[in-house]
PDB file of C-alpha atoms in Angstrom:
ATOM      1  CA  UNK A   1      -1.232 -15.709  10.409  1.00 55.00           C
ATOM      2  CA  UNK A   2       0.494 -12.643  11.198  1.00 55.00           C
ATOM      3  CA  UNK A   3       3.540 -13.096  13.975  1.00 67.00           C
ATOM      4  CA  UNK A   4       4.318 -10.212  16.431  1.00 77.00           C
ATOM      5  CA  UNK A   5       6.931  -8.178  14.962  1.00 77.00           C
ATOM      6  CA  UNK A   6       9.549  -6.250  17.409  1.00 87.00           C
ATOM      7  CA  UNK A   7       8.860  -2.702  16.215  1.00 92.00           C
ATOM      8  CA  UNK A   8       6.428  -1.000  14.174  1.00 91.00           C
ATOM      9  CA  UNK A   9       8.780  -1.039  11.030  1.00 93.00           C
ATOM     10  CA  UNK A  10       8.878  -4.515  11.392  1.00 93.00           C
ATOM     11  CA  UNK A  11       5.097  -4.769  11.393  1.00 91.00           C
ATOM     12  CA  UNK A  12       5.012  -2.655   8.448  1.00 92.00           C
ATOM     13  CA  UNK A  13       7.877  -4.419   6.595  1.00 94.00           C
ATOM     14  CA  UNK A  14       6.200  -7.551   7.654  1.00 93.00           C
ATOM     15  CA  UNK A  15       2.755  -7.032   6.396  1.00 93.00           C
ATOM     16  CA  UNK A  16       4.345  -6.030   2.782  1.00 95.00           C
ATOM     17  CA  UNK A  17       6.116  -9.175   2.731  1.00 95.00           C
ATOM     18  CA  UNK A  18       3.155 -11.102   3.614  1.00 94.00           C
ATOM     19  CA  UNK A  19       0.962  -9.182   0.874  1.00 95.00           C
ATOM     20  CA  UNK A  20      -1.527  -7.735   3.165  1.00 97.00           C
ATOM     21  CA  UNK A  21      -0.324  -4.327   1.926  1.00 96.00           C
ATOM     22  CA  UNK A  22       1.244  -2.586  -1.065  1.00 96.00           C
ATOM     23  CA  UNK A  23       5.062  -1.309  -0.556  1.00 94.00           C
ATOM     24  CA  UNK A  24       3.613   1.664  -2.908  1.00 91.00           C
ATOM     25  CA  UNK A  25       1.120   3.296  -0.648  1.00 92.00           C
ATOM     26  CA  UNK A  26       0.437   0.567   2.544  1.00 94.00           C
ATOM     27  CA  UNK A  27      -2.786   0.151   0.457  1.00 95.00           C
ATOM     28  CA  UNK A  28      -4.448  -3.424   1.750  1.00 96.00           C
ATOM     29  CA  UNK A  29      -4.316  -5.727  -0.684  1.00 97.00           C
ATOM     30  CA  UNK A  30      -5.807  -8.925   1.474  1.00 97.00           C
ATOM     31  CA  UNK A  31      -7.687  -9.497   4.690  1.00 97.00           C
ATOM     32  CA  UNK A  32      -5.388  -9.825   7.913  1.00 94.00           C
ATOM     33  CA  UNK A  33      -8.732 -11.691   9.154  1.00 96.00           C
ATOM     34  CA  UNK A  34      -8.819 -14.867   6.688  1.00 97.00           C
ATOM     35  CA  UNK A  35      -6.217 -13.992   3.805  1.00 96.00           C
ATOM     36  CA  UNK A  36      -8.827 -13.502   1.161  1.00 97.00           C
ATOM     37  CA  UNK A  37      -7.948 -10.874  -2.042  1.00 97.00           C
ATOM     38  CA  UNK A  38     -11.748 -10.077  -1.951  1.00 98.00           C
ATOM     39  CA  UNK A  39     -12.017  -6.656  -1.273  1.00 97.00           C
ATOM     40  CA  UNK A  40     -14.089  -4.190  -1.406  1.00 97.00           C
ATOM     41  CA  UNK A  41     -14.359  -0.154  -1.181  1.00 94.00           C
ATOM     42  CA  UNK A  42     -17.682   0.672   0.515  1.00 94.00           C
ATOM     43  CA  UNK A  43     -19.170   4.413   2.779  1.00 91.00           C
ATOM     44  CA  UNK A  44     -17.327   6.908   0.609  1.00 87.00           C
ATOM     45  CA  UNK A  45     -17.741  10.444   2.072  1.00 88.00           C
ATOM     46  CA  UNK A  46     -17.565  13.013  -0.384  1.00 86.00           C
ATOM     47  CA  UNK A  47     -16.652  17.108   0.226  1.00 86.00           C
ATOM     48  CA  UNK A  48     -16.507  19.865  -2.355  1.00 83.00           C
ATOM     49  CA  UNK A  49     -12.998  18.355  -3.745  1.00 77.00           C
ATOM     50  CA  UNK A  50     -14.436  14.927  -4.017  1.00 83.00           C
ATOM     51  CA  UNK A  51     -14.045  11.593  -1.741  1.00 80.00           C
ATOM     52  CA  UNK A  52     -12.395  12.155   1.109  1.00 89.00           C
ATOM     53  CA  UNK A  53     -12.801   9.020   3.168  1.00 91.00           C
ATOM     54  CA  UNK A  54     -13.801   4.953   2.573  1.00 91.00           C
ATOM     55  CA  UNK A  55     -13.468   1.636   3.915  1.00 93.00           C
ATOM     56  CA  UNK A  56     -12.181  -1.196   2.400  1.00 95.00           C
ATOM     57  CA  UNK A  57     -14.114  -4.289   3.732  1.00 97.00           C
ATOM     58  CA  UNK A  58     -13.194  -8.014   3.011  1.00 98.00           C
ATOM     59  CA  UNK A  59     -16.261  -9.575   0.968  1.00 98.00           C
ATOM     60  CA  UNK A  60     -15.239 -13.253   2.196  1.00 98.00           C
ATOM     61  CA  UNK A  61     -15.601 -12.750   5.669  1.00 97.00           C
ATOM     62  CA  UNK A  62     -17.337  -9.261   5.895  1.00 97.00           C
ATOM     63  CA  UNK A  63     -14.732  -8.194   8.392  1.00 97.00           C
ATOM     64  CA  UNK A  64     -13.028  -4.690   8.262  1.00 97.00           C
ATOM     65  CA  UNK A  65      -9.509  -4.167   6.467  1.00 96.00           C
ATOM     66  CA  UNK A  66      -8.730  -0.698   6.845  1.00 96.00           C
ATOM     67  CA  UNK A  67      -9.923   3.119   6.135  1.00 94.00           C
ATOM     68  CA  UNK A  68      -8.986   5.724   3.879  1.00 91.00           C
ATOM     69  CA  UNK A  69      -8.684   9.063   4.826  1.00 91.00           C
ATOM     70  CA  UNK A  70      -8.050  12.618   3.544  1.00 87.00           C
ATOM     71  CA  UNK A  71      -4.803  10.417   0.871  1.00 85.00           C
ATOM     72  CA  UNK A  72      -3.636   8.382   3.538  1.00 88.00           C
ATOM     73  CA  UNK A  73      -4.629   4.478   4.469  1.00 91.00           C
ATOM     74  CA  UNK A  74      -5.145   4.190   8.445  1.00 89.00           C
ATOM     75  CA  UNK A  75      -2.811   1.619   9.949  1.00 76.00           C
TER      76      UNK A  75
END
């Protein structure tokens, strides 16, 4: 499990050490819920340029990981 980190780079930091998120992008690569890799993208909104918004949702545990909006992951 996750321990409380100091600051908010720390959390960050912390959750890319862990694997929860890419160092590329913060892109979640496992549930903070129950660790699984089983992820999946689901409620895409599209606008005139294309997909502008999804969710990435943990198939394991059907919990929430974290949105993606307008080229930027929502921490």
């Amino acid at each position: 499990m996750v321990k409380k980190p100091d600051t908010f780079e720390d959390y960050i930091n912390q959750m890319i050490e862990e694997g929860y998120w890419s160092e590329k992008n913060l892109a979640p690569l496992k549930c903070h819920h129950c660790d699984s890799k089983n992820l999946k993208d689901k409620n895409h909104c599209y606008e005139n340029l294309g997909c502008v918004s999804y969710e990435r949702w943990c198939e394991d545990c059907g919990k929430f990981v974290m949105g993606w909006d307008y080229g930027h992951w929502s921490i």
